[in-house]
Short mmCIF file of C-alpha atoms in Angstrom, two decimals:
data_model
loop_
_atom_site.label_atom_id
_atom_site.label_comp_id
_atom_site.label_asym_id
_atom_site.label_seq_id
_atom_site.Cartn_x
_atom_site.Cartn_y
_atom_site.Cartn_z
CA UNK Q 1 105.93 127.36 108.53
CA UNK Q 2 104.05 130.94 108.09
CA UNK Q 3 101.72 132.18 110.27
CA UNK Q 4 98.54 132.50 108.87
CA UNK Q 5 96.62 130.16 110.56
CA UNK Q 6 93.78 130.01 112.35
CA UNK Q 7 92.93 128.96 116.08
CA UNK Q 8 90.05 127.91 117.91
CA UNK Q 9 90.66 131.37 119.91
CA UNK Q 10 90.76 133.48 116.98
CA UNK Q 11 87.09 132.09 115.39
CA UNK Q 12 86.25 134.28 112.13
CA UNK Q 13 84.35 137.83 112.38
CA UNK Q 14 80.89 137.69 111.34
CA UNK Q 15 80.56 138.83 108.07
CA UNK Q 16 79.37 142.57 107.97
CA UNK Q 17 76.26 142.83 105.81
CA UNK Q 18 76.79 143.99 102.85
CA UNK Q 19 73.98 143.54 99.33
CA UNK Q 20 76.47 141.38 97.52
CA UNK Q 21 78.24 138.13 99.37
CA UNK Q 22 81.98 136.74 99.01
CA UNK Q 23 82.85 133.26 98.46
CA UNK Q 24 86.55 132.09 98.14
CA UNK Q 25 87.81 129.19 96.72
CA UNK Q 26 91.32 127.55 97.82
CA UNK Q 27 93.39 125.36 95.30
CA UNK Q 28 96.43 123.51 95.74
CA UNK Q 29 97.18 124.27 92.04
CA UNK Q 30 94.97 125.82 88.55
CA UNK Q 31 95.61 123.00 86.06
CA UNK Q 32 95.23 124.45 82.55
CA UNK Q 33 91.64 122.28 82.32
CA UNK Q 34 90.26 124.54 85.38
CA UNK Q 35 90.59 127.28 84.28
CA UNK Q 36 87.83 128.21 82.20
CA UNK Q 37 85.33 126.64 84.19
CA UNK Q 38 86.45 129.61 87.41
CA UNK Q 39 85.86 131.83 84.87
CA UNK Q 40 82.45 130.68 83.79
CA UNK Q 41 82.46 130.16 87.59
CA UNK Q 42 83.04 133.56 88.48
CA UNK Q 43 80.81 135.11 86.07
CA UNK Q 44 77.88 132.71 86.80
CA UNK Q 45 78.01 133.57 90.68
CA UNK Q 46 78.52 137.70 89.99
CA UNK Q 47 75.27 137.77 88.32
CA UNK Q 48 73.62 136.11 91.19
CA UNK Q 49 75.37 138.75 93.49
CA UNK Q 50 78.18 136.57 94.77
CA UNK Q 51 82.11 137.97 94.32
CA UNK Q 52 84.28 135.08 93.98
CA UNK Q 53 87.54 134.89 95.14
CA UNK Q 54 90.06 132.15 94.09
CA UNK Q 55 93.24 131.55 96.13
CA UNK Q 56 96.07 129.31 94.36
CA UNK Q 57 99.49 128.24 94.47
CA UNK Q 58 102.12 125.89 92.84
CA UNK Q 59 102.91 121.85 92.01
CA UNK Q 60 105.81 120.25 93.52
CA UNK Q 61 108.74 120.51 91.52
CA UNK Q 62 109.12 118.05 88.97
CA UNK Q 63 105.89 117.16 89.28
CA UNK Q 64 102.11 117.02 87.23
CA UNK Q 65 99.83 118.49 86.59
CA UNK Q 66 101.14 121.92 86.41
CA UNK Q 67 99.49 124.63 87.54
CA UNK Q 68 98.71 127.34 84.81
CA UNK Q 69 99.36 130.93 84.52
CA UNK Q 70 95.79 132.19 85.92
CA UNK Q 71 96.27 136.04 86.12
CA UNK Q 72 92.95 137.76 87.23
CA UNK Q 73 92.09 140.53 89.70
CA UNK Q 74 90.18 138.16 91.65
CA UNK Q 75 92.63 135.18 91.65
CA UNK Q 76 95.58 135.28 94.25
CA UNK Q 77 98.75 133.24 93.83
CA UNK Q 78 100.57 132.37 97.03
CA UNK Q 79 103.31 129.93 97.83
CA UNK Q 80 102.43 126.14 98.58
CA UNK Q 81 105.49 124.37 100.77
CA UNK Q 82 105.54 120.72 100.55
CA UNK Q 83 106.88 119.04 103.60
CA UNK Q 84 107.87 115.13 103.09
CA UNK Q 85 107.66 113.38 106.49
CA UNK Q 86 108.90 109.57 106.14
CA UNK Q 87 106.41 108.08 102.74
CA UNK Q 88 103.91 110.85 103.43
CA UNK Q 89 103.64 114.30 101.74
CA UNK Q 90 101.72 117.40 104.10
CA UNK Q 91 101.04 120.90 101.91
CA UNK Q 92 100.89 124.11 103.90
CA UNK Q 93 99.19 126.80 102.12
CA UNK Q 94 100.18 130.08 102.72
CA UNK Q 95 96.60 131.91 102.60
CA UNK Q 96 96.44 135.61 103.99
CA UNK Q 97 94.18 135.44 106.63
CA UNK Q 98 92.17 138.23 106.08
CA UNK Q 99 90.96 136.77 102.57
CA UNK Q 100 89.62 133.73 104.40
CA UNK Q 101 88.06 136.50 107.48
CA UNK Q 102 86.03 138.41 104.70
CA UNK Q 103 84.36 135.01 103.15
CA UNK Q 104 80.86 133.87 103.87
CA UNK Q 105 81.56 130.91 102.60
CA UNK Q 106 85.66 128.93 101.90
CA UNK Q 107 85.76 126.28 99.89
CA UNK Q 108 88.78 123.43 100.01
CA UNK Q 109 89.87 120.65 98.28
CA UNK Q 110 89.40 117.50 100.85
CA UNK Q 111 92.67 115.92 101.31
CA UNK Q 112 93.96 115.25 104.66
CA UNK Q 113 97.53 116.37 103.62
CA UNK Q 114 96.15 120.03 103.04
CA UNK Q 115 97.34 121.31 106.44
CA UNK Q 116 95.07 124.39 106.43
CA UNK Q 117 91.83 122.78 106.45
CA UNK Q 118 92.39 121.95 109.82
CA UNK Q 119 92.74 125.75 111.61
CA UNK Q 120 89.84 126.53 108.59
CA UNK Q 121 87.37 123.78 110.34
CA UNK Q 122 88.20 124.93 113.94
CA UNK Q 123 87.74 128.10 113.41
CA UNK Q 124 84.34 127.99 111.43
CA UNK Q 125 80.93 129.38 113.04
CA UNK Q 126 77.09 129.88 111.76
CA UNK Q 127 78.61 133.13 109.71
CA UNK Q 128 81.58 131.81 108.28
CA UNK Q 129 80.70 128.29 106.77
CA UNK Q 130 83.34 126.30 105.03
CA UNK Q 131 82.70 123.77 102.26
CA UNK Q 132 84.46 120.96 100.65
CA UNK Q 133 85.10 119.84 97.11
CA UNK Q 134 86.45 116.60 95.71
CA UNK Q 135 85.73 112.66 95.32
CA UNK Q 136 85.00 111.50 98.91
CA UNK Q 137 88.05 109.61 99.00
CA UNK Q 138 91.08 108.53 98.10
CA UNK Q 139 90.33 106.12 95.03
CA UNK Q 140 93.63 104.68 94.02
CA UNK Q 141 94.11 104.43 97.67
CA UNK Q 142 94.98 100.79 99.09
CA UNK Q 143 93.36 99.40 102.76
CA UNK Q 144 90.36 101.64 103.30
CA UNK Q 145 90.79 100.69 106.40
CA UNK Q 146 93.84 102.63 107.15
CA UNK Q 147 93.83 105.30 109.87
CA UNK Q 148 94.75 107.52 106.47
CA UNK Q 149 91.17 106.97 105.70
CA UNK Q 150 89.58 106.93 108.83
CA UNK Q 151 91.19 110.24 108.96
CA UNK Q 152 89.34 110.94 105.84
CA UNK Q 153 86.00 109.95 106.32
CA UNK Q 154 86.36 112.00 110.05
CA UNK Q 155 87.08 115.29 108.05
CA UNK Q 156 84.24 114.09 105.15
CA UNK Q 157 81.57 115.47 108.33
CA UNK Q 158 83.32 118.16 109.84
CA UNK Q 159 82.25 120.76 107.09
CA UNK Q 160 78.54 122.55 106.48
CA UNK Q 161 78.39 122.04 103.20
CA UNK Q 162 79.84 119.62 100.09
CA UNK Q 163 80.62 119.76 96.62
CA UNK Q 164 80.67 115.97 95.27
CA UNK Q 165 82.33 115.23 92.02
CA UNK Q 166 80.17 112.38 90.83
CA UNK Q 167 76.64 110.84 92.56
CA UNK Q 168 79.04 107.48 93.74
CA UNK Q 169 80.73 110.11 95.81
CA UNK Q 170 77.92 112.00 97.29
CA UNK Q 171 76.61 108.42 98.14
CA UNK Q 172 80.06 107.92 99.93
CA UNK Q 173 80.31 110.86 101.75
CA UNK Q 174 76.65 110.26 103.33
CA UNK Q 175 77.71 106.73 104.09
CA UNK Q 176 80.03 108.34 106.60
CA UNK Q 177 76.82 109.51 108.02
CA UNK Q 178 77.02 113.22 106.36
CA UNK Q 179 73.72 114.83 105.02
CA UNK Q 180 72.35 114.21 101.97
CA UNK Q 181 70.48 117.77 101.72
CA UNK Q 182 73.75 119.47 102.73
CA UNK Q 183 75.49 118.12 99.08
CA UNK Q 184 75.69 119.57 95.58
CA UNK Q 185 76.70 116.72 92.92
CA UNK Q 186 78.63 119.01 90.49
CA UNK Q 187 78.99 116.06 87.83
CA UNK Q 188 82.79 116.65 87.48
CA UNK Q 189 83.77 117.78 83.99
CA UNK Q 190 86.23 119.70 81.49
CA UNK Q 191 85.16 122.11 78.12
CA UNK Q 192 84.76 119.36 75.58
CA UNK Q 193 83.54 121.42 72.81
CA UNK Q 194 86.75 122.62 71.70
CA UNK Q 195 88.01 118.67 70.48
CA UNK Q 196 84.65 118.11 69.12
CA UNK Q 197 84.58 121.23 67.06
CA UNK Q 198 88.44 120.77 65.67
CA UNK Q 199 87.45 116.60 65.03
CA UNK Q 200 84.37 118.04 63.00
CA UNK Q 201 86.54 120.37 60.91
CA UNK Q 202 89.30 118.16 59.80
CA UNK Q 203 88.67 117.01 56.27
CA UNK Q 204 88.81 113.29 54.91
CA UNK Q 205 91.93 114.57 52.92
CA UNK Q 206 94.09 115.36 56.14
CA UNK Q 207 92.80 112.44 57.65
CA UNK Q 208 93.48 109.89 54.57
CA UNK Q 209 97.25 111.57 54.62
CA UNK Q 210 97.55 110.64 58.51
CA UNK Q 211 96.35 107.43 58.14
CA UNK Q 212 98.85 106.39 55.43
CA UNK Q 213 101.91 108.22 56.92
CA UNK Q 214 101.02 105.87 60.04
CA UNK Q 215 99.76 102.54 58.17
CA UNK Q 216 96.21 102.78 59.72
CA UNK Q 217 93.61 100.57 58.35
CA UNK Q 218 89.74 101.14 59.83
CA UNK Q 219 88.16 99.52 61.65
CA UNK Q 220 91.18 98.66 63.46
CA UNK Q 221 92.75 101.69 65.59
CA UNK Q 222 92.60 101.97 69.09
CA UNK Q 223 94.03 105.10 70.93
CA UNK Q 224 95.56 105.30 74.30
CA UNK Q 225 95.49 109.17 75.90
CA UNK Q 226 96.84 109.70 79.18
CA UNK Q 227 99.55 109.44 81.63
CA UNK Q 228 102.50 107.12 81.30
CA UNK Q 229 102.39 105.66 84.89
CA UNK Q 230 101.85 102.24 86.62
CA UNK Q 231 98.06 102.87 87.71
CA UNK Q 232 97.43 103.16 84.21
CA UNK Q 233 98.17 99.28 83.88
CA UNK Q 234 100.75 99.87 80.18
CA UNK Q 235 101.75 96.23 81.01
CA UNK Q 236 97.89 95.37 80.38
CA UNK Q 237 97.78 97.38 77.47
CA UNK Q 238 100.55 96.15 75.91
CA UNK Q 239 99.31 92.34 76.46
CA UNK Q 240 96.04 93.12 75.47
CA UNK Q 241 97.19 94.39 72.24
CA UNK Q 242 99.46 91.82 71.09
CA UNK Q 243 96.46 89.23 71.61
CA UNK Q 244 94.60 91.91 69.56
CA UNK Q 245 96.93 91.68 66.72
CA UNK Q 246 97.66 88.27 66.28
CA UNK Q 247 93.45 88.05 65.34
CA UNK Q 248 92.76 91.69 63.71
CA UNK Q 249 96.20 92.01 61.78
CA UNK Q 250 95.41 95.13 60.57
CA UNK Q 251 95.21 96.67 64.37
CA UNK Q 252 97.37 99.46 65.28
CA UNK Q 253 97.87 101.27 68.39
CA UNK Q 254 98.15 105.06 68.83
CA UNK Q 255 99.92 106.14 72.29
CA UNK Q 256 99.10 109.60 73.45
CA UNK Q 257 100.97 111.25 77.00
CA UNK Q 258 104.16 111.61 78.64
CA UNK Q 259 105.38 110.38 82.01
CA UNK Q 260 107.69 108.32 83.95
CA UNK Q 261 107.06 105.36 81.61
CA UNK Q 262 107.76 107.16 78.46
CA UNK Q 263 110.97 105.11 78.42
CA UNK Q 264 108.66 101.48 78.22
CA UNK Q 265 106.22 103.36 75.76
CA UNK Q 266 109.38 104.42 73.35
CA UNK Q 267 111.14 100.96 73.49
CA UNK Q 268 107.28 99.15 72.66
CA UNK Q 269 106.80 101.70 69.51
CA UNK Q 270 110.49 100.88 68.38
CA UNK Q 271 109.52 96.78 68.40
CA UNK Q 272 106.33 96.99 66.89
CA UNK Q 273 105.74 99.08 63.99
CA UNK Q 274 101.60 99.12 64.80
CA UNK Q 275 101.90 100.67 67.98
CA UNK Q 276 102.69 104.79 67.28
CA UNK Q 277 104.00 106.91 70.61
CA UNK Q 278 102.17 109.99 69.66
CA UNK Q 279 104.48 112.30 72.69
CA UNK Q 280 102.20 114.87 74.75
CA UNK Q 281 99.82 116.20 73.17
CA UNK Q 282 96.42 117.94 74.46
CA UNK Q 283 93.43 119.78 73.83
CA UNK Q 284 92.62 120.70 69.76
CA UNK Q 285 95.96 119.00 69.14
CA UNK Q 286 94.53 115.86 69.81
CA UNK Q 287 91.87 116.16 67.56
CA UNK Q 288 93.46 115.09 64.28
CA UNK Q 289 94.44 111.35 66.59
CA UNK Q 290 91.19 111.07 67.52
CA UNK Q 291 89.59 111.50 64.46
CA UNK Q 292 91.42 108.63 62.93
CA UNK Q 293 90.66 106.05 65.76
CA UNK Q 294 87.95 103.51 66.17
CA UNK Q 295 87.97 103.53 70.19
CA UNK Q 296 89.89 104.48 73.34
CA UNK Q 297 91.44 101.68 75.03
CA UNK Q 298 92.79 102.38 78.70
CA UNK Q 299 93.12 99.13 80.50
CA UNK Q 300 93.86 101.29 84.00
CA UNK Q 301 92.61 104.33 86.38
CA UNK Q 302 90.36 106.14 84.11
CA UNK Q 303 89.63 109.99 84.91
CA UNK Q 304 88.28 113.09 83.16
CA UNK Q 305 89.79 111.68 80.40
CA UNK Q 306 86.14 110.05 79.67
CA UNK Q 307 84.53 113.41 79.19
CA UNK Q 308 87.07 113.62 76.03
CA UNK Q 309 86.22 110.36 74.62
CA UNK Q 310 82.56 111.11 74.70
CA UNK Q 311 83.14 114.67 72.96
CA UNK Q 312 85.57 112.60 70.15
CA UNK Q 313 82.58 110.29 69.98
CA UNK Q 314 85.73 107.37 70.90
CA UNK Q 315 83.71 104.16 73.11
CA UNK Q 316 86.12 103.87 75.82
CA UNK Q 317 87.23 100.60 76.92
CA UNK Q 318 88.86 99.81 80.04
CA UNK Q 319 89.26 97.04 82.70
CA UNK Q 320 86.92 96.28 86.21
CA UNK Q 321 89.01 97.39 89.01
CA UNK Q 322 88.27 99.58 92.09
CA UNK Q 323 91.09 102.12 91.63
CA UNK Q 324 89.26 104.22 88.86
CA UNK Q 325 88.47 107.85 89.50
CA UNK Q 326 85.06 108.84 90.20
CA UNK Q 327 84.00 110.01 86.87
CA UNK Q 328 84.14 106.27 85.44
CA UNK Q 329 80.40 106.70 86.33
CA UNK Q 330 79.98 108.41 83.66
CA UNK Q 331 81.16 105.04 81.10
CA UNK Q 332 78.01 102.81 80.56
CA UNK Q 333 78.39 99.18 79.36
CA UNK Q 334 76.95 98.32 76.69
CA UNK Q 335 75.84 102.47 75.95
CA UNK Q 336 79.07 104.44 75.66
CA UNK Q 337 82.22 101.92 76.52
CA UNK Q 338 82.64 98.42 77.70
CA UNK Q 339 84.45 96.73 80.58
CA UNK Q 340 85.76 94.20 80.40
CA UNK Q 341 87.40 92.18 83.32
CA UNK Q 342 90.74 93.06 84.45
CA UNK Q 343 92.87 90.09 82.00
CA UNK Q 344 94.69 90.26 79.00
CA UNK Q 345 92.62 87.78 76.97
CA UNK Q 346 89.31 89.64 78.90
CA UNK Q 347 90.52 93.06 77.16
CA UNK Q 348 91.37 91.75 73.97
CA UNK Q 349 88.41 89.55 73.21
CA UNK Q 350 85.86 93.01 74.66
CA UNK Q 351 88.26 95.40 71.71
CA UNK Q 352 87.57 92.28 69.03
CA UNK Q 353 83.89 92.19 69.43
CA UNK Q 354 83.97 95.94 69.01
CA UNK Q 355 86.15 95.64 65.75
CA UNK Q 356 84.30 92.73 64.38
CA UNK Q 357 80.66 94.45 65.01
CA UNK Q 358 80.15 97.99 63.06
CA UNK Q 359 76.42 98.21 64.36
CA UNK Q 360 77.96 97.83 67.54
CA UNK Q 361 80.83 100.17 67.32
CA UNK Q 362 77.98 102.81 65.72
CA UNK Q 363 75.78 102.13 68.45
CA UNK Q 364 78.50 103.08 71.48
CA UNK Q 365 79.54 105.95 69.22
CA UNK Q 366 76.30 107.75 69.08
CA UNK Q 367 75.77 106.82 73.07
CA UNK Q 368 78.96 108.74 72.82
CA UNK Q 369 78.06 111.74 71.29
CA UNK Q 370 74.83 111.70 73.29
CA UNK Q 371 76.68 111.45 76.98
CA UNK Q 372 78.92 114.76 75.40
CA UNK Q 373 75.49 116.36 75.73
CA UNK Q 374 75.16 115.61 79.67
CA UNK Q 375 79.01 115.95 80.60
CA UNK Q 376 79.48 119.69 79.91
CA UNK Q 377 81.30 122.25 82.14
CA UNK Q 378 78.04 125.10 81.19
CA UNK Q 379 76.25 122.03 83.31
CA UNK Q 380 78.93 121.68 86.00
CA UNK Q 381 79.20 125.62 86.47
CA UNK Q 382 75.28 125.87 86.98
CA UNK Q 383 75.09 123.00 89.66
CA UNK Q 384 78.36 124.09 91.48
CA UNK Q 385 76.66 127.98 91.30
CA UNK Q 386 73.36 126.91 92.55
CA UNK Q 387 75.30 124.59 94.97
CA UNK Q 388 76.87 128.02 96.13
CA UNK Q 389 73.77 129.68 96.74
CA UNK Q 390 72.24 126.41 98.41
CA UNK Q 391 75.29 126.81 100.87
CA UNK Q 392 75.26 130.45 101.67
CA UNK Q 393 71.13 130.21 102.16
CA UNK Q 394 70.95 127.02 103.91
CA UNK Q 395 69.93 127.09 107.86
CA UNK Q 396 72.31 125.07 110.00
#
């Protein structure tokens, strides 16, 4: 394992005062959807007098998301080794030491398999804070009672300052007795503007020529965008929509992702000419799919994935169950979505009543197009910059 760790001997230098204040930022991985928020990030926090610094390294390989080709003089790449002990993955991040030295503030990702939080948090003082980022928890997590998660909510307290994805997890993370002044909800969200702008600008012509080539009738088309894996619940999707079918004949199906069930996906398109595997497709691309649907329908863990459904103006319906990211917050029965309990017959008869009712369906769409307004990354950049600033000012 390299060597640039930290010990409880070797505490961080002050910082030397200087008129403008550094602030780095350590990701396992840059998914393609971060990137432009550091950017708007970065520029935000330089007119405030703040340089940012972003360290980042590499996915697993094989594995997804992939990080994306991030290539500015601020950002550093360095090498991420992934250590499998037993059914448990640790990461140790190779970060050059003196990058983390020169910050006033470090922030990390809180994960308990991130090995180099641990040095970062011993070696903290009053000049060198460290802040984390992320949900709170582990949500598709079983037993929160495991010693994973005691582990978890331990580390949750151990930091001077937080960045909470949604307000569910700020409430969690001051439930492990953390304080609430010391958190900045950052309302977790991706640029939207780019699918609603390519949605607007495809005519009814392209649109009438999709809808024939697949045999879509309207209302009647439900969309599925995401990855092909278990916590997604395909075997609820594909019940659901079978039930759907035998009482809306004219219902079809679109299937958007890839993923270790592509397999199950391919083999359900090839027995049922109403349900369409779309392949991977994202950003703009999925634009002309979306514009031809009447909803989203995702009977499993629901993410980010929200943020485009508002933006698309698509109600998103999905299933009760505790394994959702945090940013199902931002779904609103009866406003922008519906939930419907976790059963075939549950999910099919919420999809119906959405089908059968065009004031309804007209209703969720404009709560839709009104939550797009709230859900922005311009919003999330301000509160995570001010959240900076709260952090670097705050007395401890």
């Amino acid at each position: 394992m390299p060597s640039a760790s930290l010990t409880k001997n070797e505490s961080l230098p002050a910082a030397s005062p200087a008129v403008r204040r550094r602030v780095c930022i350590v990701q396992r991985i840059v998914p393609h959807y971060r990137v432009q928020f550091f950017r708007a990030l970065h520029a935000s926090l330089a007119r405030s007098g703040v340089d940012l610094h972003l360290i980042h390294g590499q996915e697993a390989p094989g594995t997804v998301p992939r990080g994306a080709r991030f290539e500015e003089t601020w950002a550093f790449r360095i090498q991420n080794h992934y250590i499998r002990i037993a059914r448990h993955e640790l990461i140790w991040q190779s970060c050059p030491f003196q990058e983390l030295a020169t910050s006033d503030l470090v922030i990390v990702e809180h994960a308990n398999r991130l090995l180099l939080n641990y040095p970062l948090l011993a070696a903290r003082s009053k000049g060198r804070r460290v802040a984390f980022w992320g949900h709170g928890a582990n949500f598709q997590a079983r037993g929160q009672q495991s010693a994973r998660n005691t582990i978890t909510r331990n580390l949750a307290r151990a930091v001077d300052w937080w960045f909470a994805y949604t307000n569910g997890g700020a409430r969690l993370v001051e439930s492990y007795g953390y304080p609430r002044e010391r958190m900045t909800v950052v309302n977790n969200s991706i640029d939207s503007h780019g699918i609603a702008r390519a949605i607007a600008g495809i005519g009814d012509e392209a649109s009438a020529l999709l809808r024939e080539r697949l045999r879509l009738n309207r209302p009647g088309v439900a969309v599925f965008c995401g990855r092909l894996v278990k916590e997604k619940r395909l075997d609820l999707l594909w019940d659901a929509a079978r039930k759907i079918r035998q009482r809306c004949a004219h219902f079809s199906l679109l299937v958007i992702g890839d993923g270790p069930l592509e397999p199950e996906v391919r083999h359900m398109a090839g027995s049922h000419d109403w349900i369409h595997y779309i392949g991977a497709t994202s950003g703009e691309d999925l634009a002309p799919y979306f514009a031809v649907s009447d909803f989203m329908l995702i009977p499993g863990l629901v993410g980010l994935v929200v943020v485009d459904a508002f933006a698309a103006g698509l109600p998103l319906v999905t299933t009760r169950i505790d394994t959702h990211s945090p940013e199902i917050e931002y779904l609103e029965p009866g406003v922008n979505g519906l939930v419907a309990e976790p059963d075939d017959e549950s999910l099919a008869t919420a999809c119906l009543e959405l089908l059968e009712s065009p004031q309804m369906l007209e209703r969720l769409r404009a709560g839709c197009r009104e939550s797009s307004r709230v859900y922005t990354l311009e919003a999330m950049v301000e509160r995570f910059a001010g959240g900076v600033l709260d952090a670097l000012e705050h007395k401890l």
